[in-house]
Every structure is written in structure tokens, then in C-alpha cells.
């Protein structure tokens, strides 16, 4: 019974270690090995504020050397055609359309033409910026045997401009989930503590009872010895 309790406690500790490790590694894994994850862009901008238009295209095989140039296109709500608004290449970024003049900054991969993140930052968003954005990666992959391979990847972002920020259902759901899991863990911890406390208390009582028993037996046998002694002496 006691042994099982110890094993149980050990398992609980190991579980907590794993939990903490998992949390830490999920926080740091991106930083440590520069892993690329194709996170979707936000789609709701607030008028007058800045907005990051996300566009990420990971290389299938990260060890293959690549270099890419990026083009961004925009189709305003109600318009039929896309217009070229921005390009990024060896020479840096350049805005290609008057509507976006001095309002676009590069937020993508820096210091390398091996671009996997082609995000741009829109300054002072207006309602006229609502519409569809499209980014194109023109990527050249260079394999070891001088073999080059061209790919074009494109992503679409449907942008809505609102007067005030509204919270998406996903964010509300994840916040609720966070509280549920925090409270759940706390309750579990509490139950765990009560369980352990009761275990220890029971073990203590057991020990006391055993001690009392031993004492009683000792006294009993002592008095028997004494009686025997008296009898022998007679
Ligand atoms: C994106 O660009 C904006 C404007 O230059 C800057 O304020 C912001 O910090 C940048 N964000 C990232 C993640 O590079
Ligand atoms: C953006 O807005 C800020 C503050 O309203 C203003 O100072 C800045 O000149 C604006 N920039 C552009 C490019 O319109
Ligand atoms: C938005 O577009 C309309 C119609 O093209 C134009 O009249 C208006 O000045 C634009 N507003 C801004 C802030 O660019």
C-alpha cells in the first residue's frame, strides 16, 4: 500500500516535469532551430492603425539552399483586377502603387534572400485598403548537383477594415480554454494534496498504534517475567 503511494507520487512528479518541458519547448522551439511554420495572416485591420499582412511559405526541405523574390498584389473591394503594389528582391523593397506610397514596410525575412516570411506592414490603414491581397514567392532552389528548380507559391489574404477591433471567436474560445485548464490543474493539484495528506496522516496513526502495541506487549511480557521471577523466588 505504502509502496504504491510512492510510485503514484513519482508518476505525478514526472507528469509535471513533462508538462513544464512541453510548455517550455513549445515556447522556444521556433527560436532555437528557426523552424518555419505557415501561420495564416490576420484578416481584420483597424482603420488608422498599422497592420501586418502575413505571408509565409516554408521550404519543403530546409537544407536545400533557396533564394526568393516576392511580389504583392491587391484587389480593392468591388474592383475586378489586381494591381501590383509591392516587390522585394536583392535591391530591397519598393512600393509599386500610389495608393500605398510610403505606407508599406517589409516585415518578412531579413538579412537573407532565402525568404520564407514575406509579410509586409501597412501603415495608417484606411477603409479603402479593404480587399484581397495576394503574395507571390518566386523561389529558386539550388540542389548540390548544380540543379536549379523554380517554384512559384502564392497566398491570399482577405482583409476587412473595421473602425474598432472586434475579438474573433477563436480568441475568446482559447481564452476560456486557458482558464478551464488552469482551474482544472489547480483542482487536480488540490485533490492530489488532500490525497497525500490523508496518506501521511493514516501512516502516522498506523505508526502510533504500532508503537502503542509494542509498548503494551513489552509491559505485558515484562510483568510476566517479573511474575515468573517472583514464583521462582518463592
Ligand atoms: C513591421 O514593421 C513595422 C513598421 O516598420 C514595425 O513597427 C514592426 O515592429 C515590424 N514588425 C516585425 C515583426 O518586424
Ligand atoms: C500616419 O499617421 C500618423 C499619425 O496619425 C501620421 O503622423 C503619419 O504622417 C501618417 N503617415 C502616413 C504615411 O500617412
Ligand atoms: C477612398 O476611395 C474613395 C473612392 O475611390 C475616395 O474618394 C476616397 O478619397 C478614398 N479615401 C482615402 C482615405 O483614401
PDB file of C-alpha atoms and ligand atoms in Angstrom:
ATOM      1  CA  UNK A   1       0.000   0.000   0.000  1.00  0.00           C
ATOM      2  CA  UNK A   2       2.757   2.413   1.012  1.00  0.00           C
ATOM      3  CA  UNK A   3       4.846   1.373  -1.990  1.00  0.00           C
ATOM      4  CA  UNK A   4       2.001   2.074  -4.368  1.00  0.00           C
ATOM      5  CA  UNK A   5       1.623   5.566  -2.904  1.00  0.00           C
ATOM      6  CA  UNK A   6       5.285   6.310  -3.541  1.00  0.00           C
ATOM      7  CA  UNK A   7       5.062   5.111  -7.136  1.00  0.00           C
ATOM      8  CA  UNK A   8       1.955   7.208  -7.652  1.00  0.00           C
ATOM      9  CA  UNK A   9       3.664  10.296  -6.318  1.00  0.00           C
ATOM     10  CA  UNK A  10       6.683   9.677  -8.510  1.00  0.00           C
ATOM     11  CA  UNK A  11       4.457   9.347 -11.568  1.00  0.00           C
ATOM     12  CA  UNK A  12       2.722  12.611 -10.701  1.00  0.00           C
ATOM     13  CA  UNK A  13       6.050  14.390 -10.414  1.00  0.00           C
ATOM     14  CA  UNK A  14       7.211  13.003 -13.739  1.00  0.00           C
ATOM     15  CA  UNK A  15       3.971  14.151 -15.317  1.00  0.00           C
ATOM     16  CA  UNK A  16       4.510  17.696 -14.072  1.00  0.00           C
ATOM     17  CA  UNK A  17       8.072  17.702 -15.354  1.00  0.00           C
ATOM     18  CA  UNK A  18       6.840  16.618 -18.778  1.00  0.00           C
ATOM     19  CA  UNK A  19       4.116  19.255 -18.739  1.00  0.00           C
ATOM     20  CA  UNK A  20       6.572  22.041 -17.930  1.00  0.00           C
ATOM     21  CA  UNK A  21       9.034  20.730 -20.507  1.00  0.00           C
ATOM     22  CA  UNK A  22       6.323  20.649 -23.154  1.00  0.00           C
ATOM     23  CA  UNK A  23       5.272  24.215 -22.372  1.00  0.00           C
ATOM     24  CA  UNK A  24       8.843  25.485 -22.480  1.00  0.00           C
ATOM     25  CA  UNK A  25       9.716  23.678 -25.682  1.00  0.00           C
ATOM     26  CA  UNK A  26       6.585  24.914 -27.418  1.00  0.00           C
ATOM     27  CA  UNK A  27       7.649  28.441 -26.478  1.00  0.00           C
ATOM     28  CA  UNK A  28      11.248  28.089 -27.588  1.00  0.00           C
ATOM     29  CA  UNK A  29      11.225  25.635 -30.456  1.00  0.00           C
ATOM     30  CA  UNK A  30      10.756  28.361 -33.053  1.00  0.00           C
ATOM     31  CA  UNK A  31      13.590  30.409 -31.631  1.00  0.00           C
ATOM     32  CA  UNK A  32      16.007  27.527 -31.195  1.00  0.00           C
ATOM     33  CA  UNK A  33      16.009  25.780 -34.533  1.00  0.00           C
ATOM     34  CA  UNK A  34      14.496  28.534 -36.643  1.00  0.00           C
ATOM     35  CA  UNK A  35      11.626  26.246 -37.555  1.00  0.00           C
ATOM     36  CA  UNK A  36       9.282  27.612 -40.187  1.00  0.00           C
ATOM     37  CA  UNK A  37       5.539  27.402 -39.634  1.00  0.00           C
ATOM     38  CA  UNK A  38       2.988  28.563 -42.189  1.00  0.00           C
ATOM     39  CA  UNK A  39       0.839  30.677 -39.894  1.00  0.00           C
ATOM     40  CA  UNK A  40      -2.151  32.292 -41.588  1.00  0.00           C
ATOM     41  CA  UNK A  41      -2.404  36.056 -41.670  1.00  0.00           C
ATOM     42  CA  UNK A  42      -4.833  38.024 -39.568  1.00  0.00           C
ATOM     43  CA  UNK A  43      -7.678  39.327 -41.698  1.00  0.00           C
ATOM     44  CA  UNK A  44      -9.066  42.240 -39.714  1.00  0.00           C
ATOM     45  CA  UNK A  45      -7.336  45.629 -39.636  1.00  0.00           C
ATOM     46  CA  UNK A  46      -8.350  48.684 -37.620  1.00  0.00           C
ATOM     47  CA  UNK A  47      -8.639  51.964 -39.519  1.00  0.00           C
ATOM     48  CA  UNK A  48      -5.879  54.430 -38.673  1.00  0.00           C
ATOM     49  CA  UNK A  49      -3.608  51.768 -37.173  1.00  0.00           C
ATOM     50  CA  UNK A  50      -0.848  49.642 -38.672  1.00  0.00           C
ATOM     51  CA  UNK A  51      -1.442  46.101 -39.867  1.00  0.00           C
ATOM     52  CA  UNK A  52       0.843  43.190 -40.656  1.00  0.00           C
ATOM     53  CA  UNK A  53      -0.184  41.316 -43.764  1.00  0.00           C
ATOM     54  CA  UNK A  54       1.229  37.871 -43.141  1.00  0.00           C
ATOM     55  CA  UNK A  55       2.512  35.579 -45.844  1.00  0.00           C
ATOM     56  CA  UNK A  56       4.723  32.616 -45.042  1.00  0.00           C
ATOM     57  CA  UNK A  57       5.864  29.864 -47.368  1.00  0.00           C
ATOM     58  CA  UNK A  58       8.177  27.288 -45.839  1.00  0.00           C
ATOM     59  CA  UNK A  59      10.597  25.348 -47.980  1.00  0.00           C
ATOM     60  CA  UNK A  60       9.698  21.685 -48.092  1.00  0.00           C
ATOM     61  CA  UNK A  61      13.292  20.731 -47.371  1.00  0.00           C
ATOM     62  CA  UNK A  62      15.008  23.308 -45.232  1.00  0.00           C
ATOM     63  CA  UNK A  63      18.522  22.025 -46.046  1.00  0.00           C
ATOM     64  CA  UNK A  64      18.215  22.859 -49.753  1.00  0.00           C
ATOM     65  CA  UNK A  65      19.557  26.324 -50.491  1.00  0.00           C
ATOM     66  CA  UNK A  66      16.997  28.701 -51.860  1.00  0.00           C
ATOM     67  CA  UNK A  67      16.553  32.298 -52.825  1.00  0.00           C
ATOM     68  CA  UNK A  68      13.317  34.078 -53.499  1.00  0.00           C
ATOM     69  CA  UNK A  69      11.840  37.349 -54.636  1.00  0.00           C
ATOM     70  CA  UNK A  70       8.417  38.485 -53.547  1.00  0.00           C
ATOM     71  CA  UNK A  71       5.559  40.366 -55.224  1.00  0.00           C
ATOM     72  CA  UNK A  72       2.404  41.618 -53.562  1.00  0.00           C
ATOM     73  CA  UNK A  73      -0.827  42.308 -55.449  1.00  0.00           C
ATOM     74  CA  UNK A  74      -4.037  43.971 -54.278  1.00  0.00           C
ATOM     75  CA  UNK A  75      -7.612  43.981 -55.497  1.00  0.00           C
ATOM     76  CA  UNK A  76      -9.781  46.579 -53.804  1.00  0.00           C
ATOM     77  CA  UNK A  77     -13.267  45.562 -52.755  1.00  0.00           C
ATOM     78  CA  UNK A  78     -15.563  45.905 -55.742  1.00  0.00           C
ATOM     79  CA  UNK A  79     -12.728  46.051 -58.282  1.00  0.00           C
ATOM     80  CA  UNK A  80     -12.167  43.446 -60.954  1.00  0.00           C
ATOM     81  CA  UNK A  81      -8.398  43.399 -61.267  1.00  0.00           C
ATOM     82  CA  UNK A  82      -5.350  43.004 -59.116  1.00  0.00           C
ATOM     83  CA  UNK A  83      -2.753  45.765 -59.128  1.00  0.00           C
ATOM     84  CA  UNK A  84       0.923  45.307 -58.321  1.00  0.00           C
ATOM     85  CA  UNK A  85       1.640  47.102 -55.045  1.00  0.00           C
ATOM     86  CA  UNK A  86       4.999  45.930 -53.717  1.00  0.00           C
ATOM     87  CA  UNK A  87       8.072  43.968 -54.633  1.00  0.00           C
ATOM     88  CA  UNK A  88      11.027  42.731 -52.641  1.00  0.00           C
ATOM     89  CA  UNK A  89      14.268  41.493 -54.183  1.00  0.00           C
ATOM     90  CA  UNK A  90      18.065  41.835 -53.855  1.00  0.00           C
ATOM     91  CA  UNK A  91      17.680  45.591 -54.099  1.00  0.00           C
ATOM     92  CA  UNK A  92      15.294  45.728 -51.132  1.00  0.00           C
ATOM     93  CA  UNK A  93      11.614  46.565 -51.069  1.00  0.00           C
ATOM     94  CA  UNK A  94       9.789  49.023 -53.268  1.00  0.00           C
ATOM     95  CA  UNK A  95       6.206  50.247 -53.321  1.00  0.00           C
ATOM     96  CA  UNK A  96       4.702  49.973 -56.802  1.00  0.00           C
ATOM     97  CA  UNK A  97       1.394  51.768 -56.409  1.00  0.00           C
ATOM     98  CA  UNK A  98       0.420  55.327 -55.423  1.00  0.00           C
ATOM     99  CA  UNK A  99      -2.335  54.236 -53.065  1.00  0.00           C
ATOM    100  CA  UNK A 100       0.306  52.567 -50.876  1.00  0.00           C
ATOM    101  CA  UNK A 101       3.122  55.085 -51.328  1.00  0.00           C
ATOM    102  CA  UNK A 102       5.161  55.460 -48.081  1.00  0.00           C
ATOM    103  CA  UNK A 103       2.728  53.158 -46.308  1.00  0.00           C
ATOM    104  CA  UNK A 104       4.356  49.759 -46.704  1.00  0.00           C
ATOM    105  CA  UNK A 105       7.276  48.320 -44.730  1.00  0.00           C
ATOM    106  CA  UNK A 106       8.947  44.945 -45.098  1.00  0.00           C
ATOM    107  CA  UNK A 107       8.156  42.651 -42.179  1.00  0.00           C
ATOM    108  CA  UNK A 108       9.490  39.452 -43.718  1.00  0.00           C
ATOM    109  CA  UNK A 109      12.799  37.551 -43.595  1.00  0.00           C
ATOM    110  CA  UNK A 110      15.751  39.831 -43.079  1.00  0.00           C
ATOM    111  CA  UNK A 111      19.455  39.636 -43.998  1.00  0.00           C
ATOM    112  CA  UNK A 112      18.908  36.804 -46.445  1.00  0.00           C
ATOM    113  CA  UNK A 113      17.347  36.250 -49.837  1.00  0.00           C
ATOM    114  CA  UNK A 114      16.262  32.798 -48.644  1.00  0.00           C
ATOM    115  CA  UNK A 115      12.876  34.333 -47.890  1.00  0.00           C
ATOM    116  CA  UNK A 116      10.274  32.190 -46.186  1.00  0.00           C
ATOM    117  CA  UNK A 117       8.397  35.021 -44.497  1.00  0.00           C
ATOM    118  CA  UNK A 118       7.202  37.668 -46.949  1.00  0.00           C
ATOM    119  CA  UNK A 119       4.991  39.627 -44.575  1.00  0.00           C
ATOM    120  CA  UNK A 120       4.553  43.347 -45.093  1.00  0.00           C
ATOM    121  CA  UNK A 121       3.375  46.039 -42.727  1.00  0.00           C
ATOM    122  CA  UNK A 122       0.679  48.512 -43.775  1.00  0.00           C
ATOM    123  CA  UNK A 123       0.811  51.881 -42.021  1.00  0.00           C
ATOM    124  CA  UNK A 124      -2.250  54.079 -41.389  1.00  0.00           C
ATOM    125  CA  UNK A 125      -4.812  51.649 -42.727  1.00  0.00           C
ATOM    126  CA  UNK A 126      -7.858  53.232 -44.403  1.00  0.00           C
ATOM    127  CA  UNK A 127     -11.207  51.697 -45.283  1.00  0.00           C
ATOM    128  CA  UNK A 128     -10.042  51.779 -48.888  1.00  0.00           C
ATOM    129  CA  UNK A 129      -7.463  49.126 -48.040  1.00  0.00           C
ATOM    130  CA  UNK A 130     -10.214  46.502 -47.690  1.00  0.00           C
ATOM    131  CA  UNK A 131      -9.986  43.817 -50.294  1.00  0.00           C
ATOM    132  CA  UNK A 132      -7.930  40.863 -51.380  1.00  0.00           C
ATOM    133  CA  UNK A 133      -4.162  40.708 -51.103  1.00  0.00           C
ATOM    134  CA  UNK A 134      -2.012  38.170 -52.797  1.00  0.00           C
ATOM    135  CA  UNK A 135       1.664  37.445 -52.263  1.00  0.00           C
ATOM    136  CA  UNK A 136       3.858  35.513 -54.688  1.00  0.00           C
ATOM    137  CA  UNK A 137       7.121  33.789 -53.868  1.00  0.00           C
ATOM    138  CA  UNK A 138       9.322  33.236 -56.912  1.00  0.00           C
ATOM    139  CA  UNK A 139      11.759  30.766 -55.450  1.00  0.00           C
ATOM    140  CA  UNK A 140      14.849  29.160 -56.898  1.00  0.00           C
ATOM    141  CA  UNK A 141      16.023  26.014 -55.138  1.00  0.00           C
ATOM    142  CA  UNK A 142      19.688  25.092 -55.720  1.00  0.00           C
ATOM    143  CA  UNK A 143      20.473  21.414 -55.289  1.00  0.00           C
ATOM    144  CA  UNK A 144      24.030  20.179 -54.727  1.00  0.00           C
ATOM    145  CA  UNK A 145      24.477  18.847 -58.288  1.00  0.00           C
ATOM    146  CA  UNK A 146      24.043  22.313 -59.850  1.00  0.00           C
ATOM    147  CA  UNK A 147      20.418  21.572 -60.489  1.00  0.00           C
ATOM    148  CA  UNK A 148      18.107  24.524 -60.065  1.00  0.00           C
ATOM    149  CA  UNK A 149      14.405  24.333 -59.611  1.00  0.00           C
ATOM    150  CA  UNK A 150      11.915  27.203 -59.913  1.00  0.00           C
ATOM    151  CA  UNK A 151       8.732  27.334 -57.901  1.00  0.00           C
ATOM    152  CA  UNK A 152       6.003  29.908 -57.539  1.00  0.00           C
ATOM    153  CA  UNK A 153       3.919  29.893 -54.391  1.00  0.00           C
ATOM    154  CA  UNK A 154       1.089  32.270 -53.730  1.00  0.00           C
ATOM    155  CA  UNK A 155      -1.116  33.003 -50.751  1.00  0.00           C
ATOM    156  CA  UNK A 156      -4.292  35.020 -50.415  1.00  0.00           C
ATOM    157  CA  UNK A 157      -5.378  37.319 -47.577  1.00  0.00           C
ATOM    158  CA  UNK A 158      -8.919  38.715 -47.476  1.00  0.00           C
ATOM    159  CA  UNK A 159      -8.634  41.916 -45.493  1.00  0.00           C
ATOM    160  CA  UNK A 160     -11.515  43.661 -43.756  1.00  0.00           C
ATOM    161  CA  UNK A 161     -11.017  47.104 -42.265  1.00  0.00           C
ATOM    162  CA  UNK A 162     -13.087  47.926 -39.198  1.00  0.00           C
ATOM    163  CA  UNK A 163     -13.458  51.079 -37.100  1.00  0.00           C
ATOM    164  CA  UNK A 164     -12.780  49.258 -33.829  1.00  0.00           C
ATOM    165  CA  UNK A 165     -11.161  45.952 -33.067  1.00  0.00           C
ATOM    166  CA  UNK A 166     -13.558  43.071 -32.542  1.00  0.00           C
ATOM    167  CA  UNK A 167     -12.489  39.854 -30.957  1.00  0.00           C
ATOM    168  CA  UNK A 168     -12.668  36.718 -33.036  1.00  0.00           C
ATOM    169  CA  UNK A 169     -14.425  33.655 -31.656  1.00  0.00           C
ATOM    170  CA  UNK A 170     -11.145  31.739 -31.804  1.00  0.00           C
ATOM    171  CA  UNK A 171      -9.505  34.144 -29.373  1.00  0.00           C
ATOM    172  CA  UNK A 172     -12.445  34.006 -26.970  1.00  0.00           C
ATOM    173  CA  UNK A 173     -12.573  30.220 -27.112  1.00  0.00           C
ATOM    174  CA  UNK A 174      -8.847  29.945 -26.478  1.00  0.00           C
ATOM    175  CA  UNK A 175      -9.063  32.297 -23.518  1.00  0.00           C
ATOM    176  CA  UNK A 176     -11.891  30.259 -21.989  1.00  0.00           C
ATOM    177  CA  UNK A 177      -9.907  27.073 -22.613  1.00  0.00           C
ATOM    178  CA  UNK A 178      -6.937  28.633 -20.860  1.00  0.00           C
ATOM    179  CA  UNK A 179      -8.987  29.348 -17.734  1.00  0.00           C
ATOM    180  CA  UNK A 180     -10.598  25.916 -17.810  1.00  0.00           C
ATOM    181  CA  UNK A 181      -7.232  24.208 -17.991  1.00  0.00           C
ATOM    182  CA  UNK A 182      -5.708  26.404 -15.282  1.00  0.00           C
ATOM    183  CA  UNK A 183      -8.622  25.749 -12.926  1.00  0.00           C
ATOM    184  CA  UNK A 184      -8.621  22.067 -13.831  1.00  0.00           C
ATOM    185  CA  UNK A 185      -4.940  21.763 -12.967  1.00  0.00           C
ATOM    186  CA  UNK A 186      -5.426  23.630  -9.691  1.00  0.00           C
ATOM    187  CA  UNK A 187      -8.291  21.366  -8.656  1.00  0.00           C
ATOM    188  CA  UNK A 188      -6.264  18.321  -9.548  1.00  0.00           C
ATOM    189  CA  UNK A 189      -3.329  19.650  -7.524  1.00  0.00           C
ATOM    190  CA  UNK A 190      -5.655  20.215  -4.551  1.00  0.00           C
ATOM    191  CA  UNK A 191      -7.071  16.683  -4.778  1.00  0.00           C
ATOM    192  CA  UNK A 192      -3.524  15.385  -5.044  1.00  0.00           C
ATOM    193  CA  UNK A 193      -2.528  17.315  -1.901  1.00  0.00           C
ATOM    194  CA  UNK A 194      -5.535  16.086   0.090  1.00  0.00           C
ATOM    195  CA  UNK A 195      -4.792  12.528  -1.027  1.00  0.00           C
ATOM    196  CA  UNK A 196      -1.165  12.822   0.057  1.00  0.00           C
ATOM    197  CA  UNK A 197      -2.109  14.479   3.344  1.00  0.00           C
ATOM    198  CA  UNK A 198      -4.535  11.710   4.188  1.00  0.00           C
ATOM    199  CA  UNK A 199      -1.981   9.078   3.226  1.00  0.00           C
ATOM    200  CA  UNK A 200       0.582  10.638   5.541  1.00  0.00           C
ATOM    201  CA  UNK A 201      -1.922  11.089   8.357  1.00  0.00           C
ATOM    202  CA  UNK A 202      -3.021   7.451   8.060  1.00  0.00           C
ATOM    203  CA  UNK A 203       0.600   6.285   8.024  1.00  0.00           C
ATOM    204  CA  UNK A 204       1.281   8.372  11.155  1.00  0.00           C
ATOM    205  CA  UNK A 205      -1.695   6.874  13.001  1.00  0.00           C
ATOM    206  CA  UNK A 206      -0.633   3.416  11.990  1.00  0.00           C
ATOM    207  CA  UNK A 207       2.834   4.060  13.352  1.00  0.00           C
ATOM    208  CA  UNK A 208       1.406   5.380  16.623  1.00  0.00           C
ATOM    209  CA  UNK A 209      -0.833   2.368  17.017  1.00  0.00           C
ATOM    210  CA  UNK A 210       2.061   0.032  16.324  1.00  0.00           C
ATOM    211  CA  UNK A 211       4.223   1.844  18.862  1.00  0.00           C
ATOM    212  CA  UNK A 212       1.455   1.620  21.463  1.00  0.00           C
ATOM    213  CA  UNK A 213       1.006  -2.088  20.733  1.00  0.00           C
ATOM    214  CA  UNK A 214       4.725  -2.712  21.060  1.00  0.00           C
ATOM    215  CA  UNK A 215       4.793  -0.861  24.362  1.00  0.00           C
ATOM    216  CA  UNK A 216       1.814  -2.826  25.695  1.00  0.00           C
ATOM    217  CA  UNK A 217       3.438  -6.095  24.653  1.00  0.00           C
ATOM    218  CA  UNK A 218       6.696  -5.056  26.241  1.00  0.00           C
ATOM    219  CA  UNK A 219       4.964  -4.180  29.507  1.00  0.00           C
ATOM    220  CA  UNK A 220       2.930  -7.379  29.399  1.00  0.00           C
ATOM    221  CA  UNK A 221       5.969  -9.583  28.846  1.00  0.00           C
ATOM    222  CA  UNK A 222       7.944  -7.652  31.446  1.00  0.00           C
ATOM    223  CA  UNK A 223       5.274  -8.170  34.072  1.00  0.00           C
ATOM    224  CA  UNK A 224       5.076 -11.853  33.090  1.00  0.00           C
ATOM    225  CA  UNK A 225       8.832 -12.098  33.587  1.00  0.00           C
ATOM    226  CA  UNK A 226       8.502 -10.421  36.955  1.00  0.00           C
ATOM    227  CA  UNK A 227       5.742 -12.804  37.983  1.00  0.00           C
ATOM    228  CA  UNK A 228       7.877 -15.730  36.888  1.00  0.00           C
ATOM    229  CA  UNK A 229      10.769 -14.315  38.885  1.00  0.00           C
ATOM    230  CA  UNK A 230       8.568 -13.979  41.939  1.00  0.00           C
ATOM    231  CA  UNK A 231       7.310 -17.517  41.551  1.00  0.00           C
ATOM    232  CA  UNK A 232      10.826 -18.872  41.160  1.00  0.00           C
ATOM    233  CA  UNK A 233      11.942 -16.876  44.180  1.00  0.00           C
ATOM    234  CA  UNK A 234       9.259 -18.388  46.373  1.00  0.00           C
TER     235      UNK A 234
HETATM  236  C1  LIG B   1       6.987  45.503 -39.001  1.00  0.00           C
HETATM  237  O1  LIG B   1       7.201  46.804 -39.475  1.00  0.00           O
HETATM  238  C2  LIG B   1       6.721  47.821 -38.621  1.00  0.00           C
HETATM  239  C3  LIG B   1       6.935  49.146 -39.309  1.00  0.00           C
HETATM  240  O2  LIG B   1       8.237  49.286 -39.771  1.00  0.00           O
HETATM  241  C4  LIG B   1       7.447  47.762 -37.277  1.00  0.00           C
HETATM  242  O3  LIG B   1       6.945  48.754 -36.409  1.00  0.00           O
HETATM  243  C5  LIG B   1       7.239  46.396 -36.691  1.00  0.00           C
HETATM  244  O4  LIG B   1       7.975  46.285 -35.479  1.00  0.00           O
HETATM  245  C6  LIG B   1       7.679  45.324 -37.652  1.00  0.00           C
HETATM  246  N1  LIG B   1       7.370  44.051 -37.083  1.00  0.00           N
HETATM  247  C7  LIG B   1       8.170  42.981 -37.225  1.00  0.00           C
HETATM  248  C8  LIG B   1       7.722  41.728 -36.572  1.00  0.00           C
HETATM  249  O5  LIG B   1       9.208  43.027 -37.873  1.00  0.00           O
HETATM  250  C1  LIG B   2       0.208  58.038 -40.320  1.00  0.00           C
HETATM  251  O1  LIG B   2      -0.453  58.568 -39.188  1.00  0.00           O
HETATM  252  C2  LIG B   2       0.388  59.275 -38.317  1.00  0.00           C
HETATM  253  C3  LIG B   2      -0.431  59.681 -37.106  1.00  0.00           C
HETATM  254  O2  LIG B   2      -1.745  59.939 -37.426  1.00  0.00           O
HETATM  255  C4  LIG B   2       0.969  60.474 -39.046  1.00  0.00           C
HETATM  256  O3  LIG B   2       1.824  61.204 -38.208  1.00  0.00           O
HETATM  257  C5  LIG B   2       1.758  59.983 -40.248  1.00  0.00           C
HETATM  258  O4  LIG B   2       2.235  61.073 -41.005  1.00  0.00           O
HETATM  259  C6  LIG B   2       0.887  59.118 -41.135  1.00  0.00           C
HETATM  260  N1  LIG B   2       1.720  58.524 -42.168  1.00  0.00           N
HETATM  261  C7  LIG B   2       1.335  58.413 -43.422  1.00  0.00           C
HETATM  262  C8  LIG B   2       2.307  57.783 -44.359  1.00  0.00           C
HETATM  263  O5  LIG B   2       0.243  58.789 -43.803  1.00  0.00           O
HETATM  264  C1  LIG B   3     -11.263  56.043 -50.746  1.00  0.00           C
HETATM  265  O1  LIG B   3     -11.742  55.841 -52.066  1.00  0.00           O
HETATM  266  C2  LIG B   3     -12.688  56.808 -52.456  1.00  0.00           C
HETATM  267  C3  LIG B   3     -13.203  56.393 -53.830  1.00  0.00           C
HETATM  268  O2  LIG B   3     -12.162  55.930 -54.651  1.00  0.00           O
HETATM  269  C4  LIG B   3     -12.043  58.179 -52.473  1.00  0.00           C
HETATM  270  O3  LIG B   3     -12.988  59.151 -52.847  1.00  0.00           O
HETATM  271  C5  LIG B   3     -11.514  58.485 -51.056  1.00  0.00           C
HETATM  272  O4  LIG B   3     -10.835  59.713 -51.056  1.00  0.00           O
HETATM  273  C6  LIG B   3     -10.598  57.394 -50.592  1.00  0.00           C
HETATM  274  N1  LIG B   3     -10.226  57.625 -49.214  1.00  0.00           N
HETATM  275  C7  LIG B   3      -8.993  57.513 -48.781  1.00  0.00           C
HETATM  276  C8  LIG B   3      -8.781  57.771 -47.318  1.00  0.00           C
HETATM  277  O5  LIG B   3      -8.056  57.188 -49.497  1.00  0.00           O
END
